[in-house]
Coordinates of C-alpha atoms in Angstrom, one line a residue:
Chain A
M1 CA 131.2 114.7 37.2
G2 CA 130.7 118.5 36.9
K3 CA 132.6 120.8 39.2
K4 CA 129.5 122.3 40.5
V5 CA 128.1 119.0 41.5
K6 CA 131.3 118.0 43.2
K7 CA 131.3 121.3 45.1
L8 CA 127.7 120.7 46.1
L9 CA 128.4 117.2 47.4
I10 CA 131.3 118.5 49.3
A11 CA 129.2 121.2 50.8
M12 CA 126.5 118.8 51.8
T13 CA 128.9 116.3 53.4
S14 CA 130.6 119.0 55.4
L15 CA 127.3 120.4 56.5
A16 CA 126.4 117.0 57.8
I17 CA 129.7 116.7 59.6
V18 CA 129.3 120.1 61.2
L19 CA 125.8 119.2 62.3
M20 CA 127.0 116.0 63.9
V21 CA 130.0 117.5 65.6
G22 CA 128.0 120.6 66.7
C23 CA 125.4 118.4 68.3
R24 CA 127.9 116.3 70.1
G25 CA 129.6 119.3 71.6
S26 CA 126.4 120.3 73.4
S27 CA 125.9 116.9 75.0
D28 CA 128.8 117.4 77.4
R29 CA 127.3 120.3 79.3
S30 CA 125.2 118.1 81.6
V31 CA 128.2 116.9 83.5
E32 CA 128.6 119.6 86.1
S33 CA 127.8 118.8 89.7
G34 CA 126.0 116.1 91.6
R35 CA 127.1 112.5 92.3
K36 CA 129.7 111.7 89.7
D37 CA 130.6 108.3 91.2
F38 CA 127.7 106.7 89.4
S39 CA 127.8 106.0 85.7
G40 CA 126.6 103.6 83.1
M41 CA 123.1 102.9 81.7
V42 CA 119.8 102.0 83.1
L43 CA 117.6 100.3 80.4
I44 CA 113.9 100.3 80.9
D45 CA 111.0 99.3 78.7
G46 CA 107.4 98.2 78.9
S47 CA 103.9 99.6 79.7
S48 CA 102.8 102.9 78.3
T49 CA 100.6 103.3 81.5
V50 CA 103.7 103.3 83.8
F51 CA 105.8 105.3 81.3
P52 CA 104.9 108.8 82.7
I53 CA 105.9 107.9 86.2
T54 CA 109.2 106.3 85.1
E55 CA 109.9 109.2 82.8
A56 CA 109.4 111.7 85.7
V57 CA 111.7 109.6 87.9
A58 CA 114.3 109.3 85.2
E59 CA 114.2 113.1 84.6
E60 CA 114.8 113.9 88.3
F61 CA 117.4 111.1 88.6
Q62 CA 119.5 112.3 85.7
R63 CA 119.5 115.8 87.2
E64 CA 121.1 114.4 90.4
Y65 CA 123.2 111.8 88.8
P66 CA 124.5 113.3 85.5
G67 CA 126.8 110.4 84.8
V68 CA 124.0 107.9 84.6
R69 CA 122.0 107.5 81.4
V70 CA 118.4 106.2 81.7
T71 CA 116.4 105.1 78.7
V72 CA 112.7 104.3 78.7
G73 CA 110.9 102.6 75.9
I74 CA 107.2 101.9 75.3
S75 CA 106.5 98.4 74.1
G76 CA 103.5 97.6 76.2
T77 CA 103.6 95.4 79.2
G78 CA 103.8 92.2 77.2
G79 CA 106.5 93.5 74.8
G80 CA 108.4 94.8 77.8
F81 CA 108.5 91.4 79.5
K82 CA 109.7 89.8 76.2
K83 CA 112.7 92.1 76.3
F84 CA 113.1 91.7 80.0
Y85 CA 113.3 87.9 79.9
A86 CA 115.6 88.1 76.8
G87 CA 118.0 89.9 79.1
E88 CA 117.8 93.1 77.1
T89 CA 116.6 95.4 79.8
D90 CA 117.3 96.1 83.5
I91 CA 113.7 97.1 84.5
C92 CA 110.3 96.3 83.0
N93 CA 107.4 98.7 83.4
A94 CA 104.2 96.7 83.9
S95 CA 100.6 97.7 84.3
R96 CA 99.7 94.2 85.5
P97 CA 101.5 91.5 87.5
I98 CA 103.8 89.2 85.5
K99 CA 102.0 86.3 83.9
E100 CA 102.8 82.6 84.6
S101 CA 104.1 82.1 81.1
E102 CA 106.4 85.1 81.4
R103 CA 107.6 84.0 84.8
R104 CA 108.5 80.6 83.3
E105 CA 110.4 82.3 80.5
C106 CA 112.4 84.3 83.1
E107 CA 113.2 81.1 84.9
K108 CA 114.3 79.4 81.7
N109 CA 116.7 82.2 80.9
G110 CA 118.0 82.4 84.5
I111 CA 116.6 85.8 85.1
E112 CA 115.5 86.5 88.7
F113 CA 113.4 89.5 89.3
I114 CA 112.1 91.7 92.1
E115 CA 108.5 92.9 91.9
L116 CA 107.9 96.4 93.1
P117 CA 104.5 98.0 93.0
V118 CA 104.9 101.8 92.5
A119 CA 101.5 103.3 92.3
F120 CA 97.7 102.7 91.9
D121 CA 95.8 103.3 88.7
G122 CA 92.1 103.4 88.7
L123 CA 90.1 102.2 85.7
A124 CA 87.2 104.6 85.2
V125 CA 83.9 103.7 83.6
M126 CA 82.5 106.8 81.9
V127 CA 79.5 108.1 80.1
N128 CA 78.6 111.3 78.3
P129 CA 77.7 114.3 80.6
R130 CA 74.3 114.5 79.0
N131 CA 73.5 111.0 80.1
D132 CA 71.1 111.7 83.0
W133 CA 70.1 108.1 83.8
C134 CA 73.3 106.1 84.4
H135 CA 74.9 107.1 87.7
S136 CA 76.1 103.7 88.9
M137 CA 76.4 100.2 87.8
T138 CA 77.1 96.9 89.5
V139 CA 79.9 94.6 88.5
Q140 CA 77.2 92.1 87.4
E141 CA 75.7 94.6 85.1
L142 CA 79.1 95.5 83.6
K143 CA 79.8 91.8 83.2
R144 CA 76.5 91.3 81.4
L145 CA 77.4 94.2 79.1
W146 CA 81.0 93.3 78.3
E147 CA 81.2 89.5 78.4
P148 CA 81.7 87.7 75.1
A149 CA 78.1 86.4 75.1
A150 CA 76.8 90.0 75.0
Q151 CA 78.1 90.5 71.5
G152 CA 75.3 91.3 69.1
R153 CA 72.7 90.7 71.9
I154 CA 73.0 93.5 74.5
L155 CA 72.7 96.5 72.3
R156 CA 70.3 98.9 74.1
W157 CA 70.5 100.7 77.4
N158 CA 67.2 99.3 78.6
Q159 CA 68.6 95.8 78.3
I160 CA 70.9 96.6 81.3
R161 CA 68.2 98.2 83.4
P162 CA 64.6 98.3 82.3
D163 CA 64.0 101.9 83.4
W164 CA 66.9 103.1 81.2
P165 CA 66.1 104.5 77.8
D166 CA 65.3 102.3 74.8
E167 CA 68.3 103.6 72.9
E168 CA 71.4 102.0 71.3
I169 CA 74.4 101.8 73.6
H170 CA 77.8 102.6 72.0
L171 CA 80.8 101.0 73.7
Y172 CA 84.3 102.3 73.8
G173 CA 87.3 100.5 75.4
A174 CA 91.1 100.3 75.7
G175 CA 92.9 98.4 72.9
V176 CA 93.1 94.7 73.2
D177 CA 97.0 94.7 73.5
S178 CA 97.0 96.9 76.5
G179 CA 97.4 95.9 80.1
T180 CA 94.3 98.1 80.7
F181 CA 92.2 95.8 78.6
D182 CA 93.7 92.7 80.3
Y183 CA 92.9 94.1 83.7
F184 CA 89.3 95.3 82.9
T185 CA 88.3 91.9 81.4
E186 CA 89.9 90.1 84.3
A187 CA 88.2 92.2 86.9
I188 CA 84.8 92.5 85.3
V189 CA 84.3 89.3 83.1
G190 CA 86.5 87.2 85.3
K191 CA 88.8 86.0 82.5
E192 CA 91.6 87.9 80.9
Q193 CA 91.0 89.0 77.4
A194 CA 87.4 87.7 77.5
S195 CA 85.3 90.4 76.0
R196 CA 82.7 91.2 73.4
G197 CA 84.4 92.3 70.2
D198 CA 81.9 94.8 68.9
F199 CA 83.1 97.9 70.6
T200 CA 85.3 100.8 69.5
A201 CA 88.8 99.9 70.7
S202 CA 91.8 102.3 70.6
E203 CA 95.3 102.2 72.1
D204 CA 95.0 106.0 72.1
D205 CA 92.8 106.9 75.1
N206 CA 92.3 110.4 73.7
V207 CA 90.3 108.8 70.9
L208 CA 88.1 107.2 73.5
V209 CA 87.7 110.5 75.3
Q210 CA 86.6 112.2 72.1
G211 CA 84.2 109.3 71.3
I212 CA 82.4 109.4 74.6
A213 CA 82.4 113.2 74.9
T214 CA 80.5 113.6 71.6
D215 CA 78.0 110.7 72.0
K216 CA 75.1 110.8 74.4
Y217 CA 74.6 107.1 74.3
A218 CA 78.2 106.1 74.8
L219 CA 79.8 104.1 77.6
G220 CA 83.5 103.3 77.9
F221 CA 86.4 102.6 80.2
F222 CA 90.0 103.7 80.5
G223 CA 92.6 105.0 82.9
L224 CA 91.5 107.5 85.6
A225 CA 94.3 109.9 84.6
Y226 CA 92.5 110.6 81.3
Y227 CA 89.3 111.5 83.2
E228 CA 91.2 113.9 85.4
E229 CA 92.3 115.8 82.3
N230 CA 88.8 115.8 80.7
K231 CA 86.4 116.3 83.6
D232 CA 84.3 118.7 81.8
K233 CA 83.6 116.3 78.9
L234 CA 82.9 113.1 80.7
K235 CA 80.8 111.7 83.6
L236 CA 82.1 109.0 86.0
V237 CA 79.9 106.0 86.8
A238 CA 80.1 104.7 90.3
I239 CA 80.8 101.0 90.6
D240 CA 79.2 98.6 93.1
D241 CA 80.9 95.3 93.6
E242 CA 78.1 94.2 96.0
N243 CA 80.7 93.2 98.5
P244 CA 80.0 95.1 101.8
E245 CA 83.5 94.4 103.1
N246 CA 85.0 97.1 100.9
G247 CA 82.4 99.9 101.0
V248 CA 78.7 99.6 100.8
G249 CA 76.9 100.6 97.6
P250 CA 78.3 102.2 94.5
V251 CA 81.7 103.9 94.9
L252 CA 83.1 106.6 92.7
P253 CA 86.8 106.4 91.8
T254 CA 88.7 109.1 93.7
E255 CA 92.2 109.3 95.0
E256 CA 90.9 108.1 98.4
T257 CA 88.7 105.3 97.3
V258 CA 91.3 103.9 94.9
A259 CA 94.1 104.0 97.6
N260 CA 92.0 102.5 100.4
G261 CA 90.7 99.7 98.3
T262 CA 87.0 100.5 98.4
Y263 CA 86.9 101.3 94.7
Q264 CA 86.9 97.6 93.7
P265 CA 87.5 95.8 91.5
L266 CA 88.7 98.5 89.1
S267 CA 91.7 99.9 91.0
R268 CA 95.0 98.1 90.4
P269 CA 98.6 98.5 91.4
I270 CA 101.1 99.1 88.7
F271 CA 104.7 97.8 88.9
I272 CA 108.3 97.9 87.9
Y273 CA 110.1 94.6 87.7
V274 CA 113.8 94.8 88.4
R275 CA 116.4 92.2 87.3
K276 CA 118.2 90.9 90.3
D277 CA 121.7 90.7 88.7
S278 CA 121.3 94.2 87.4
L279 CA 120.5 95.4 90.9
E280 CA 123.6 93.6 92.3
N281 CA 126.1 94.2 89.5
K282 CA 125.2 97.6 88.4
P283 CA 125.3 100.1 91.2
Q284 CA 123.5 102.7 89.1
V285 CA 120.4 100.4 88.8
E286 CA 120.1 99.9 92.5
E287 CA 120.6 103.7 93.0
F288 CA 117.9 104.4 90.5
V289 CA 115.4 101.9 91.9
R290 CA 115.9 103.3 95.5
F291 CA 115.5 106.8 94.1
Y292 CA 112.3 105.7 92.3
I293 CA 110.7 104.4 95.5
R294 CA 111.9 107.4 97.6
N295 CA 110.4 109.9 95.2
A296 CA 107.4 107.9 94.0
P297 CA 104.9 109.5 96.5
A298 CA 105.4 113.0 95.1
L299 CA 106.1 112.2 91.4
V300 CA 103.3 109.7 91.1
K301 CA 100.8 112.3 92.1
E302 CA 102.3 114.9 89.8
V303 CA 101.8 112.8 86.7
G304 CA 98.2 112.0 87.5
Y305 CA 98.3 108.6 89.3
I306 CA 97.6 107.7 92.9
P307 CA 100.4 106.9 95.3
L308 CA 100.5 103.8 97.5
P309 CA 100.1 104.2 101.2
A310 CA 103.3 105.3 102.9
R311 CA 103.5 102.0 104.7
A312 CA 103.5 100.1 101.4
Y313 CA 106.4 102.1 100.1
E314 CA 108.3 101.1 103.2
L315 CA 107.6 97.5 102.5
V316 CA 108.7 97.9 98.9
M317 CA 112.0 99.4 100.1
R318 CA 112.4 96.4 102.3
R319 CA 111.9 94.1 99.3
I320 CA 114.9 95.9 97.7
D321 CA 117.0 95.6 100.9
N322 CA 116.3 91.9 101.2
R323 CA 116.4 91.1 97.5
V324 CA 113.0 89.4 97.6
T325 CA 112.6 87.7 94.3
G326 CA 109.5 86.3 92.6
T327 CA 105.9 87.5 92.5
T328 CA 103.2 87.7 95.1
F329 CA 100.8 89.7 93.0
S330 CA 100.4 87.3 90.1
G331 CA 97.2 85.4 90.6
S332 CA 96.6 87.0 94.0
K333 CA 93.0 87.5 95.0
V334 CA 91.3 90.8 94.3
G335 CA 90.3 92.4 97.6
L336 CA 93.5 92.0 99.7
S337 CA 95.1 95.2 100.7
I338 CA 98.3 96.2 99.0
E339 CA 100.3 95.9 102.3
E340 CA 99.1 92.4 102.8
I341 CA 100.2 91.3 99.3
I342 CA 103.7 93.0 99.5
G343 CA 104.2 91.6 103.0
K344 CA 103.7 88.0 101.9
Chain B
M1 CA 99.2 123.6 22.4
K2 CA 98.8 121.9 19.1
R3 CA 97.4 118.8 20.6
R4 CA 94.7 120.8 22.4
E5 CA 93.6 122.5 19.2
S6 CA 93.3 119.2 17.3
G7 CA 91.3 117.9 20.3
K8 CA 88.9 120.7 19.8
N9 CA 88.4 119.8 16.2
V10 CA 87.6 116.3 17.2
L11 CA 85.1 117.6 19.7
N12 CA 83.4 119.7 17.0
Q13 CA 83.0 116.6 15.0
Y14 CA 81.6 114.6 17.8
P15 CA 79.7 117.0 20.0
A16 CA 78.3 114.2 22.1
D17 CA 81.7 113.7 23.7
S18 CA 82.0 117.2 25.1
G19 CA 79.8 116.4 28.0
V20 CA 82.0 113.4 28.8
E21 CA 85.1 115.5 28.7
K22 CA 83.6 118.2 30.9
A23 CA 82.6 115.6 33.4
F24 CA 86.1 114.1 33.3
K25 CA 87.6 117.5 33.8
A26 CA 85.3 118.1 36.8
I27 CA 86.2 114.8 38.3
G28 CA 89.9 115.6 37.8
I29 CA 89.5 119.0 39.5
I30 CA 87.6 117.5 42.4
S31 CA 90.2 114.8 42.9
L32 CA 92.8 117.5 43.0
I33 CA 91.0 119.8 45.4
L34 CA 89.9 117.2 47.8
P35 CA 93.3 115.9 49.0
V36 CA 94.9 119.4 48.7
S37 CA 92.3 121.0 50.8
L38 CA 92.4 118.2 53.4
L39 CA 96.2 118.6 53.5
L40 CA 95.8 122.4 53.9
I41 CA 93.2 122.0 56.7
L42 CA 95.6 119.6 58.5
I43 CA 98.6 121.9 58.1
I44 CA 96.7 125.0 59.1
D45 CA 95.2 123.2 62.2
T46 CA 98.6 121.9 63.2
T47 CA 100.3 125.2 62.6
A48 CA 97.7 127.0 64.7
D49 CA 98.2 124.6 67.6
G50 CA 102.0 124.3 67.3
I51 CA 103.3 127.7 66.4
P52 CA 103.1 129.2 69.9
R53 CA 105.2 126.4 71.3
L54 CA 107.8 126.5 68.6
N55 CA 110.9 128.3 69.9
W56 CA 114.6 127.8 70.5
S57 CA 114.3 126.1 73.8
F58 CA 111.8 123.6 72.3
L59 CA 114.5 122.6 69.9
T60 CA 117.3 122.5 72.5
S61 CA 115.6 120.8 75.5
F62 CA 115.3 117.1 76.4
P63 CA 111.9 115.5 77.0
S64 CA 110.3 116.2 80.4
R65 CA 107.2 115.5 82.3
F66 CA 106.5 119.2 82.3
P67 CA 105.1 119.9 78.9
E68 CA 106.3 123.5 78.9
K69 CA 109.8 122.5 79.6
A70 CA 109.9 119.5 77.3
G71 CA 111.8 119.7 74.0
I72 CA 112.7 117.6 71.1
L73 CA 116.5 117.8 71.2
S74 CA 117.2 114.1 71.5
A75 CA 114.5 113.2 69.0
L76 CA 115.7 115.8 66.4
V77 CA 119.4 114.8 66.7
G78 CA 118.4 111.1 66.7
S79 CA 116.4 111.6 63.5
V80 CA 119.2 113.6 61.8
Y81 CA 121.9 111.0 62.7
L82 CA 119.6 108.2 61.7
I83 CA 118.9 109.6 58.3
G84 CA 122.5 110.6 57.7
L85 CA 123.7 107.0 58.5
T86 CA 120.9 105.5 56.5
A87 CA 121.9 107.6 53.5
F88 CA 125.5 106.7 54.0
I89 CA 124.6 103.0 53.8
A90 CA 121.8 102.9 51.4
I91 CA 122.9 105.3 48.6
P92 CA 126.1 103.7 47.5
L93 CA 124.5 100.2 47.7
G94 CA 121.4 101.3 45.9
I95 CA 123.2 103.2 43.1
G96 CA 125.7 100.4 42.7
A97 CA 123.0 97.8 42.4
A98 CA 121.1 99.9 39.9
I99 CA 124.2 100.4 37.7
Y100 CA 125.0 96.7 37.8
L101 CA 121.4 95.7 36.9
E102 CA 121.1 98.3 34.1
E103 CA 124.6 98.3 32.6
Y104 CA 126.4 95.0 33.4
A105 CA 123.8 92.3 34.1
R106 CA 122.9 90.1 31.2
K107 CA 119.2 89.9 30.6
N108 CA 118.4 86.4 31.7
R109 CA 116.1 84.5 34.1
I110 CA 118.1 85.2 37.2
T111 CA 118.3 89.0 36.5
S112 CA 114.6 89.2 35.9
L113 CA 113.9 87.2 39.0
I114 CA 116.0 89.7 41.0
E115 CA 114.2 92.5 39.3
I116 CA 110.8 91.1 40.2
N117 CA 111.9 90.6 43.8
I118 CA 113.2 94.1 44.1
S119 CA 109.9 95.6 42.9
N120 CA 108.0 93.4 45.3
L121 CA 110.2 94.4 48.2
A122 CA 109.4 98.0 47.5
G123 CA 105.8 97.2 48.4
V124 CA 106.4 95.3 51.6
P125 CA 104.9 97.1 54.7
S126 CA 107.6 98.8 56.7
I127 CA 106.8 96.9 59.9
I128 CA 108.0 93.7 58.3
Y129 CA 111.4 95.3 57.8
G130 CA 111.2 96.2 61.5
L131 CA 110.7 92.6 62.4
L132 CA 113.5 91.6 60.1
G133 CA 115.8 94.2 61.6
L134 CA 114.9 93.0 65.1
G135 CA 115.8 89.4 64.3
L136 CA 118.8 90.1 62.2
F137 CA 120.6 93.2 63.4
V138 CA 119.4 93.5 67.0
R139 CA 119.4 89.8 68.0
I140 CA 121.6 87.7 65.7
M141 CA 124.2 90.4 65.0
S142 CA 123.7 91.6 68.6
L143 CA 123.9 95.3 67.7
G144 CA 121.3 96.0 70.3
R145 CA 118.7 98.7 70.0
S146 CA 121.3 101.0 68.6
L147 CA 121.5 103.8 66.0
I148 CA 123.4 101.5 63.6
A149 CA 120.7 98.8 63.9
G150 CA 118.0 101.4 63.1
A151 CA 120.0 102.8 60.2
L152 CA 120.6 99.3 58.7
T153 CA 116.9 98.5 59.1
L154 CA 115.9 101.7 57.4
S155 CA 118.5 101.1 54.7
L156 CA 116.8 97.7 53.9
L157 CA 113.5 99.6 53.7
L158 CA 114.9 102.2 51.3
L159 CA 117.1 100.1 49.1
P160 CA 114.4 98.7 46.8
M161 CA 113.0 102.2 46.4
I162 CA 116.4 103.7 45.6
I163 CA 117.3 100.9 43.2
M164 CA 114.1 101.3 41.3
A165 CA 114.4 105.1 41.1
A166 CA 118.0 104.9 39.9
R167 CA 117.2 102.2 37.4
E168 CA 114.3 104.2 35.9
S169 CA 116.6 107.2 35.6
L170 CA 119.3 105.2 33.9
K171 CA 116.8 103.7 31.5
T172 CA 115.9 107.1 30.2
I173 CA 119.4 107.7 28.9
P174 CA 119.4 107.0 25.1
Q175 CA 121.4 103.9 24.0
E176 CA 122.8 106.1 21.2
L177 CA 124.8 108.1 23.8
R178 CA 126.5 105.0 25.1
E179 CA 127.2 103.8 21.6
A180 CA 128.7 107.2 20.7
A181 CA 131.0 106.9 23.7
Y182 CA 132.1 103.5 22.6
A183 CA 132.7 104.8 19.1
L184 CA 135.0 107.4 20.6
G185 CA 137.1 104.7 22.1
A186 CA 135.8 104.8 25.7
D187 CA 135.6 101.5 27.6
K188 CA 132.5 100.5 29.7
W189 CA 133.8 102.0 32.9
M190 CA 134.6 105.3 31.2
T191 CA 131.2 105.4 29.6
I192 CA 129.4 104.8 32.8
R193 CA 131.5 107.4 34.7
K194 CA 131.5 110.2 32.0
V195 CA 128.2 109.7 30.3
V196 CA 125.7 107.5 32.0
L197 CA 126.1 108.6 35.6
P198 CA 126.2 112.4 35.0
L199 CA 123.1 112.2 32.8
G200 CA 121.2 109.9 35.2
L201 CA 122.2 111.8 38.4
P202 CA 119.3 114.3 38.5
G203 CA 116.7 111.5 38.5
I204 CA 118.7 109.3 40.9
L205 CA 119.1 112.1 43.4
T206 CA 115.5 113.0 43.3
G207 CA 114.5 109.4 43.9
I208 CA 117.0 109.2 46.8
I209 CA 115.9 112.3 48.5
L210 CA 112.2 111.5 48.2
S211 CA 112.8 108.1 49.7
L212 CA 114.9 109.6 52.5
S213 CA 112.0 112.0 53.3
R214 CA 109.8 109.0 53.6
A215 CA 112.2 107.3 55.9
I216 CA 112.4 110.3 58.2
G217 CA 108.7 109.9 59.0
E218 CA 108.9 106.1 59.6
T219 CA 107.9 105.0 63.0
A220 CA 106.7 101.4 62.9
P221 CA 110.0 99.6 62.0
L222 CA 111.9 101.7 64.6
I223 CA 109.4 100.9 67.4
T224 CA 109.7 97.3 66.4
I225 CA 113.5 97.2 66.7
G226 CA 113.2 99.1 70.0
A227 CA 113.9 102.7 69.5
L228 CA 113.2 104.4 72.8
T229 CA 110.8 107.0 73.9
Y230 CA 112.5 108.8 76.8
I231 CA 116.2 109.7 76.3
A232 CA 117.8 112.7 77.9
F233 CA 121.2 112.4 76.2
L234 CA 122.5 112.4 72.6
P235 CA 123.8 109.4 70.8
E236 CA 127.6 109.3 71.1
S237 CA 128.5 106.3 68.9
L238 CA 127.0 104.0 66.4
T239 CA 125.8 101.7 69.2
S240 CA 124.1 104.3 71.3
P241 CA 120.4 104.0 71.9
F242 CA 118.3 106.7 70.2
T243 CA 114.8 108.1 69.6
T244 CA 113.3 109.9 66.6
L245 CA 110.8 112.7 66.0
P246 CA 107.9 110.5 64.9
I247 CA 108.2 108.4 68.1
Q248 CA 108.4 111.5 70.3
I249 CA 105.3 113.0 68.6
F250 CA 103.4 109.7 68.9
N251 CA 104.2 109.6 72.6
W252 CA 103.1 113.2 73.2
I253 CA 99.8 112.7 71.3
S254 CA 98.9 109.7 73.5
R255 CA 99.3 111.7 76.7
P256 CA 96.2 112.8 78.6
Q257 CA 97.4 116.4 79.1
K258 CA 96.5 118.9 76.4
E259 CA 99.8 120.8 76.8
F260 CA 101.5 117.7 75.5
H261 CA 99.3 117.7 72.4
V262 CA 100.5 121.2 71.7
N263 CA 104.1 119.9 71.9
A264 CA 103.1 117.2 69.5
A265 CA 101.8 119.8 67.0
A266 CA 105.0 121.7 67.3
G267 CA 107.0 118.5 66.8
I268 CA 104.9 117.8 63.7
L269 CA 105.8 121.3 62.4
V270 CA 109.5 120.6 62.8
L271 CA 109.2 117.3 61.0
L272 CA 107.2 119.0 58.2
I273 CA 109.8 121.7 57.8
I274 CA 112.6 119.1 57.6
M275 CA 110.6 117.2 55.0
L276 CA 109.8 120.3 52.9
L277 CA 113.5 121.3 53.0
M278 CA 114.5 117.9 51.8
N279 CA 111.9 117.9 49.0
A280 CA 112.9 121.5 48.0
L281 CA 116.5 120.3 47.9
A282 CA 115.5 117.5 45.6
I283 CA 113.7 119.8 43.2
W284 CA 116.5 122.3 43.2
L285 CA 119.1 119.6 42.5
R286 CA 117.1 118.2 39.6
I287 CA 116.6 121.6 38.0
R288 CA 120.3 122.5 38.4
L289 CA 121.7 119.2 37.1
Q290 CA 119.2 119.1 34.2
K291 CA 120.3 122.6 33.2
R292 CA 123.9 121.5 33.2
N293 CA 123.1 118.5 31.0
V294 CA 121.3 120.4 28.3

């Protein structure tokens, strides 16, 4: 081999080594002050909907506890639970309650979990701002539009209400692997994953925002946080569940109507699931979870979600104190207040 | 030059073909302009979005919920480590396999079966390698969702490409040179070390660097094996969890806030710069080594 090539290879190798060492040096600077008595890892994975909240908590937590390392992944709620019941993570971010099948897997693997609701997320139904006819819809109308039988049949606005224009309706919705899609189909059609297939689906909600914002005859649904960031491009549709017990007539999703349960059925709690043995054997996990709930009211709002009522956070904290395992949300009836469900 | 002139003569003899040639030329130009201008538009658009955000603190900060404070340090370092490790694993294996197949292996059924398999593996979608890595490295070998598991997975992905590139390069070395070396009394090892490898090196290196630049943009297999999204510390050992640039970019793009989209654009620029540097290195190496060989 020629001398020059050898030199070059040596130069490249040493550059790589310098880079690695240089980068390592800078990682020590975080250990300065704060509570040093906690160390170790907190491993979290799951829903992309819950991710921004957990990320915010992790960011604040690591500032106060520099010895602890928190990692957060995004595998979706289903993927997160797979890792959770395989024993690979301490905490699972979930945008829906645990499913019966997932609960059985946990049981099989001897993993006990504590279910902690951390915030509300509203699902918003949206149309284009130039749409001057659709201001509200009933759950029945939404169901007629989205149920599997509507595929290829309900194609025009006037098929929903006769006085709406005789124009094609263009549908946009969350991707079929998301907890958002699961929740929407469950709440509107009545059965999880039951939906027409002929709509534009995207895991990336920004694609949906663009679609609806540029199409006068569009209608779509996704998380309320995306509406908050795109108010000028979208118009909210008020939802009427025709149940006078939680608000009469159509209700628009706002921080208030989502939190007090009148915006039904499209407001949902979102969760973290904590492994019980992690909570007991890893002090940093318990510290993190308590920190999470203590700071949730402020941080949840900051990243665009809606905090639970103060009383609910107290009940959540008590669940941690008493190590209450199992789920009370899975399969629970829509319409119960969050405090009632946690208190069970 | 000569060829073109003779082509003209042919055209003079058969004037009917000149229209066909013109059309072909036009098609050629269009198919060149279309992708290049698309690429240019993309790059210009991303640059316009990302440049204002690109500064030192962006490169040296950890991710954050505040877009203006968020940076790509953990992703950048993760990507550099990952590619370094992958190169460390895949290059010796790849070149070794190529030398064996080209220089030592007898041409029989088994060799050609292996060859066909390697070419097929080069076309397998990268997410399949992710699933393999998840099963083999993360679960069975219980390496966890670590740097080393990621690097091994990417190595699997790159190996077929490196082997093929290296073999193509070794094939171009004239058989006469090997025979000349034998005639001078060199044995096989000596011939490979002094004649075959030095001559093949430019092509091998180009192939390696191009496949590494592809690997640095890979997302799917890394998400599958469980590379993380939020990490506010740097990997300390082979078994540390990690994140990479494409994953960080993907995460920012899917956020509702526009400020995060700007961060994503800036992250794309960083990734682009790294890839351009790697490709430039490949070209520079090839020119340099070829000069030496002539």
